[in-house]
């Protein structure tokens, strides 16, 4: 049976890279004694795949991976068994069974939303100063930033990738406490992908602040699929069991 | 979750920040209010190397079984972080609670190879502890060294308060109890150290004085006061079966060098190869019962989630119930999806059958540690493998589908001649001929490959070769080129390959391994010149050492190429490693005559380790 597992990656685990998080789950699944399926061949591996790789330094409460299982018990039991063995910072939030024809999560991701808050080492009013520029930026038809690729650097219009941008007034239970935060919903996935850092950089430019990526903490709230007008979180296609 | 010692800015600017954040699965957490003794356990190399080492996992588990003790881990910061910590005055910290090492009671450092000596100074220095033990005060942690290198701890004697000689399982409880008494009484650091020196296996170098002869050799190493023992006995855990074993080892997030469950099946080796220090200093050979190992294997796989298990010992083929154990592991492979990685086994029909079940033959190669090219020289070193063993093993393997063979050799062994060097190429050629004779043309996929590699022989303390001269680096290079030429003369030269190691690191190992206290000043000097991570070729700079030897008027040939006389007092003679000097001297004489010595199971050669009252010495009597 194909399952989709939603999890958090918080706290100091933001310094663990994507491949290591995959290895961490492979071991956790074994410790939890879940009947994951193995591929055939001389060195069989677990049939699991992750939705959207996360860069080092980012935290999240909306990560997903899909796994093929030979036997399953119930959502509650499997969650409990995983959470009992996962390290502090990773919590399984939900497990759903996918329909047989469900596409792999990696291929359907179309958007993510994030909150941005101040890293404790930087000056206190930095987020407020950026928030003041949000309305200006939302009114701009074109937002250009320098985008670096491996080979070149060029001015790119990031506006098409910004689906929403405003102040965030709630406190996430999965992050450190902050006084001010910015919310952004951005395109992500294989068709159009916009990194939150580029939006912060654009806001900094508006506010006349020198951009320094270590001044900000980026936290993903949720990963979505579907068209821009009808975005759904990745977990909505499945059912509890 | 502990607050990290390093800031976001630093962690995001260094390689692999996961090395420094702790919080791994299976770490021990304790309430500091209920803890009396805090230990920082250190492997002085990068995290991925240190986390692969079984010994620390054993001691970490053992210390933390004590309610009054909290043992945490610390490793060498990689040069990128090292630079930042110095620039910004950030003290070295433990992983578990991210506490400055200086706030600990004890800094315990395991010393596995000579080339980590500068990293030891790095760790002590970054912890804001005085580098020289004589400069430390009551506020400083007690710095303890352990591990195989401390059978000759003299080159680093000035940096340590205490050396623990031998296996950690025996005397630490007594030492920690004494430490507690010291901490809660008026006892001074000096009084504590004097009392500690009376615990078996505890060597307090500052309580011993070394005197020298005019020819610079050692006259004597003697205690400076009454009540300090003249010799320190290497510790051995006799009840190996019931000694603590870490069934829930800490699992690193990033891939460690050994990313698997390690099952220690046996300690010590019955073989008695004359160049091998481990074969002498872990005597007597002790085994764990196969039923216990099966239980451990299953538990550790369950507790870690690792997908691979490997066996640890010096010579797994000598484990008495190897068949049964391997058959069990193969069964686990099928039921639990666990890969079995095999240590170097003697190549025979049984081991090939096992290997074919657990390895992809096409990708794996066979390894023969021949060490020398001719039977004469193999007899000198007492390496009990014959050409016939190697050729028969190869034939079986080729029939089984293997077509890659690795051969290990050493250059510069005592009595080695050019004939022995030619023998290396000849042996490789003979193996390739076996392939062409055994495997018909239509069954050959690609080309058979015989890869021979050679290292530079370094004589080690407590081996029969401790008296032997090391060859000069120029001579090593000549011999290596000569072997290379011999390979080119072989008929199947296209299937043969010969490579050899860099000589520079071996020279240094040669100096440090049989070194004395006069070298502490050099090690401190090169550290001050910026040397760290000397075990890493990209950071090792031989000139830094050579300049320092010159500044300190030290002739390295005194340590390397000089042949010692049988009555010379060695810097390590006050350490009693179990094997006696008389036995080693006998073996050295036998080596020069090319006479082999039987293994411990065939016949007791009276090495001295029977005093431990256990292991193979008493197997037949049980």
XYZ file of N, CA, C and O in Angstrom, chain B residues 219-286:
272
model
N 68.629 5.643 30.169
C 69.296 4.947 31.260
C 68.242 4.264 32.127
O 68.318 3.073 32.401
N 67.255 5.042 32.529
C 66.203 4.461 33.366
C 64.980 5.374 33.392
O 65.092 6.580 33.183
N 63.836 4.756 33.640
C 62.613 5.512 33.914
C 62.173 5.079 35.303
O 61.899 3.896 35.528
N 62.194 6.033 36.250
C 61.932 5.646 37.637
C 60.928 6.578 38.288
O 60.906 7.779 37.988
N 60.150 6.046 39.230
C 59.233 6.915 39.985
C 60.036 7.954 40.756
O 61.141 7.646 41.219
N 59.501 9.164 40.915
C 60.232 10.201 41.630
C 60.015 10.121 43.134
O 60.595 10.889 43.882
N 59.132 9.244 43.561
C 58.899 9.146 45.008
C 58.458 7.738 45.388
O 58.045 6.957 44.528
N 58.573 7.451 46.661
C 58.089 6.165 47.158
C 56.574 6.128 47.035
O 55.914 7.158 47.049
N 56.044 4.927 46.929
C 54.595 4.790 46.880
C 54.029 4.946 45.471
O 52.822 4.925 45.287
N 54.905 5.108 44.491
C 54.454 5.116 43.096
C 55.058 3.880 42.441
O 56.270 3.673 42.533
N 54.234 3.029 41.840
C 54.757 1.754 41.338
C 55.790 1.938 40.216
O 55.697 2.870 39.424
N 56.774 1.029 40.179
C 57.844 1.128 39.187
C 57.374 0.753 37.803
O 57.913 1.198 36.795
N 56.349 -0.095 37.744
C 55.876 -0.476 36.421
C 54.347 -0.504 36.401
O 53.699 -0.687 37.430
N 53.798 -0.261 35.230
C 52.341 -0.122 35.097
C 51.827 -1.246 34.220
O 52.295 -1.443 33.094
N 50.876 -1.959 34.735
C 50.420 -3.160 34.051
C 49.245 -2.877 33.124
O 48.226 -2.333 33.549
N 49.411 -3.270 31.846
C 48.324 -3.106 30.877
C 47.086 -3.875 31.348
O 47.182 -5.012 31.806
N 45.940 -3.225 31.249
C 44.702 -3.817 31.729
C 44.030 -4.680 30.662
O 43.991 -4.323 29.492
N 43.501 -5.797 31.105
C 42.837 -6.740 30.214
C 41.530 -7.142 30.867
O 41.511 -7.446 32.058
N 40.449 -7.114 30.113
C 39.197 -7.576 30.691
C 39.110 -9.084 30.482
O 39.033 -9.567 29.367
N 39.248 -9.790 31.590
C 39.332 -11.245 31.507
C 37.952 -11.841 31.250
O 37.772 -12.720 30.424
N 36.950 -11.296 31.933
C 35.585 -11.785 31.707
C 34.984 -11.032 30.514
O 34.071 -10.240 30.641
N 35.547 -11.317 29.348
C 35.179 -10.605 28.123
C 33.710 -10.830 27.787
O 33.016 -9.935 27.320
N 33.235 -12.035 28.086
C 31.867 -12.425 27.777
C 30.855 -11.500 28.457
O 29.851 -11.124 27.872
N 31.144 -11.153 29.704
C 30.174 -10.351 30.457
C 30.538 -8.871 30.530
O 29.927 -8.115 31.271
N 31.533 -8.442 29.767
C 31.895 -7.022 29.814
C 30.825 -6.220 29.067
O 30.188 -6.723 28.150
N 30.615 -4.955 29.495
C 29.519 -4.183 28.895
C 29.717 -3.963 27.398
O 30.852 -3.778 26.953
N 28.639 -3.997 26.644
C 28.717 -3.751 25.208
C 27.595 -2.802 24.812
O 26.466 -2.953 25.278
N 27.881 -1.798 23.990
C 26.860 -0.790 23.664
C 25.815 -1.331 22.684
O 26.043 -1.367 21.484
N 24.692 -1.752 23.214
C 23.652 -2.321 22.347
C 22.784 -1.238 21.716
O 21.991 -1.509 20.826
N 22.910 0.003 22.225
C 22.204 1.123 21.598
C 23.224 2.197 21.232
O 23.257 3.269 21.844
N 24.084 1.928 20.261
C 25.115 2.914 19.925
C 24.502 4.198 19.360
O 23.410 4.166 18.788
N 25.196 5.299 19.560
C 24.754 6.582 19.016
C 24.847 6.521 17.486
O 25.843 6.048 16.936
N 23.800 6.998 16.821
C 23.765 6.922 15.354
C 23.973 8.314 14.762
O 23.158 9.205 14.974
N 25.055 8.513 14.043
C 25.287 9.850 13.465
C 24.279 10.167 12.361
O 23.778 9.261 11.702
N 23.998 11.456 12.199
C 23.126 11.878 11.089
C 23.867 11.811 9.766
O 23.334 11.372 8.763
N 25.105 12.315 9.796
C 25.864 12.264 8.550
C 26.569 10.935 8.466
O 26.795 10.270 9.465
N 26.876 10.538 7.249
C 27.438 9.220 7.035
C 28.834 9.133 7.652
O 29.736 9.866 7.263
N 28.984 8.231 8.607
C 30.295 8.035 9.212
C 31.087 7.076 8.338
O 30.535 6.410 7.457
N 32.379 7.000 8.603
C 33.225 6.110 7.814
C 32.748 4.662 7.963
O 32.711 3.917 6.997
N 32.384 4.287 9.186
C 31.772 2.971 9.404
C 30.302 3.214 9.707
O 29.957 3.505 10.837
N 29.453 3.090 8.685
C 28.047 3.437 8.842
C 27.236 2.159 9.029
O 26.419 1.814 8.185
N 27.490 1.436 10.110
C 26.857 0.124 10.264
C 26.971 -0.352 11.716
O 27.680 0.252 12.512
N 26.261 -1.438 12.000
C 26.400 -2.072 13.310
C 27.745 -2.800 13.352
O 28.092 -3.508 12.415
N 28.493 -2.594 14.419
C 29.761 -3.305 14.571
C 29.637 -4.292 15.719
O 29.272 -3.920 16.827
N 29.913 -5.533 15.423
C 29.804 -6.591 16.417
C 31.204 -7.106 16.724
O 31.861 -7.695 15.871
N 31.662 -6.837 17.947
C 32.997 -7.312 18.316
C 32.895 -8.777 18.720
O 32.237 -9.118 19.696
N 33.548 -9.643 17.955
C 33.399 -11.071 18.218
C 34.557 -11.620 19.051
O 34.424 -12.608 19.748
N 35.699 -10.951 18.952
C 36.897 -11.507 19.569
C 37.854 -10.351 19.819
O 37.898 -9.407 19.060
N 38.625 -10.439 20.903
C 39.661 -9.437 21.130
C 40.983 -10.180 21.221
O 41.065 -11.223 21.853
N 42.007 -9.630 20.583
C 43.298 -10.299 20.556
C 43.427 -11.188 19.336
O 42.457 -11.384 18.597
N 44.642 -11.702 19.123
C 44.888 -12.524 17.940
C 45.862 -13.615 18.327
O 46.825 -13.383 19.060
N 45.596 -14.832 17.820
C 46.439 -15.972 18.206
C 47.685 -16.082 17.326
O 48.568 -16.876 17.592
N 47.762 -15.269 16.262
C 48.733 -15.552 15.192
C 50.172 -15.181 15.501
O 51.088 -15.874 15.084
N 50.391 -14.048 16.112
C 51.771 -13.689 16.431
C 52.609 -13.234 15.253
O 53.805 -13.544 15.188
N 52.018 -12.505 14.309
C 52.823 -11.897 13.251
C 53.788 -10.921 13.925
O 53.386 -10.137 14.777
N 55.045 -10.967 13.503
C 56.074 -10.264 14.291
C 56.095 -8.751 14.090
O 56.725 -8.034 14.858
N 55.421 -8.262 13.061
C 55.387 -6.817 12.822
C 54.170 -6.175 13.488
O 54.063 -4.958 13.564
N 53.241 -7.008 13.969
C 51.906 -6.500 14.308
C 51.791 -6.182 15.796
O 51.874 -7.060 16.645
N 51.579 -4.901 16.100
C 51.464 -4.484 17.487
C 50.155 -4.960 18.106
O 50.122 -5.455 19.229
N 49.060 -4.837 17.344
C 47.759 -5.239 17.882
C 47.779 -6.711 18.286
O 47.186 -7.109 19.291
N 48.475 -7.529 17.497
C 48.557 -8.951 17.782
C 49.283 -9.256 19.088
O 49.177 -10.349 19.630
N 50.054 -8.289 19.572
C 50.790 -8.491 20.829
C 50.094 -7.816 22.015
O 50.082 -8.361 23.107
N 49.539 -6.616 21.785
C 49.070 -5.845 22.943
C 47.596 -6.084 23.293
O 47.065 -5.419 24.169
N 46.945 -6.979 22.583
C 45.580 -7.339 23.011
C 45.527 -8.782 23.488
O 44.467 -9.394 23.538
N 46.701 -9.342 23.806
C 46.722 -10.730 24.280
C 46.168 -10.814 25.704
O 46.293 -9.849 26.451
N 45.641 -11.883 26.170
C 45.363 -13.088 25.405
C 44.074 -12.957 24.571
O 43.204 -12.181 24.912
N 43.998 -13.759 23.523
C 42.812 -13.769 22.666
C 41.602 -14.257 23.456
O 41.678 -15.265 24.141
N 40.536 -13.466 23.370
C 39.294 -13.834 24.048
C 38.126 -13.755 23.076
O 38.092 -12.871 22.231
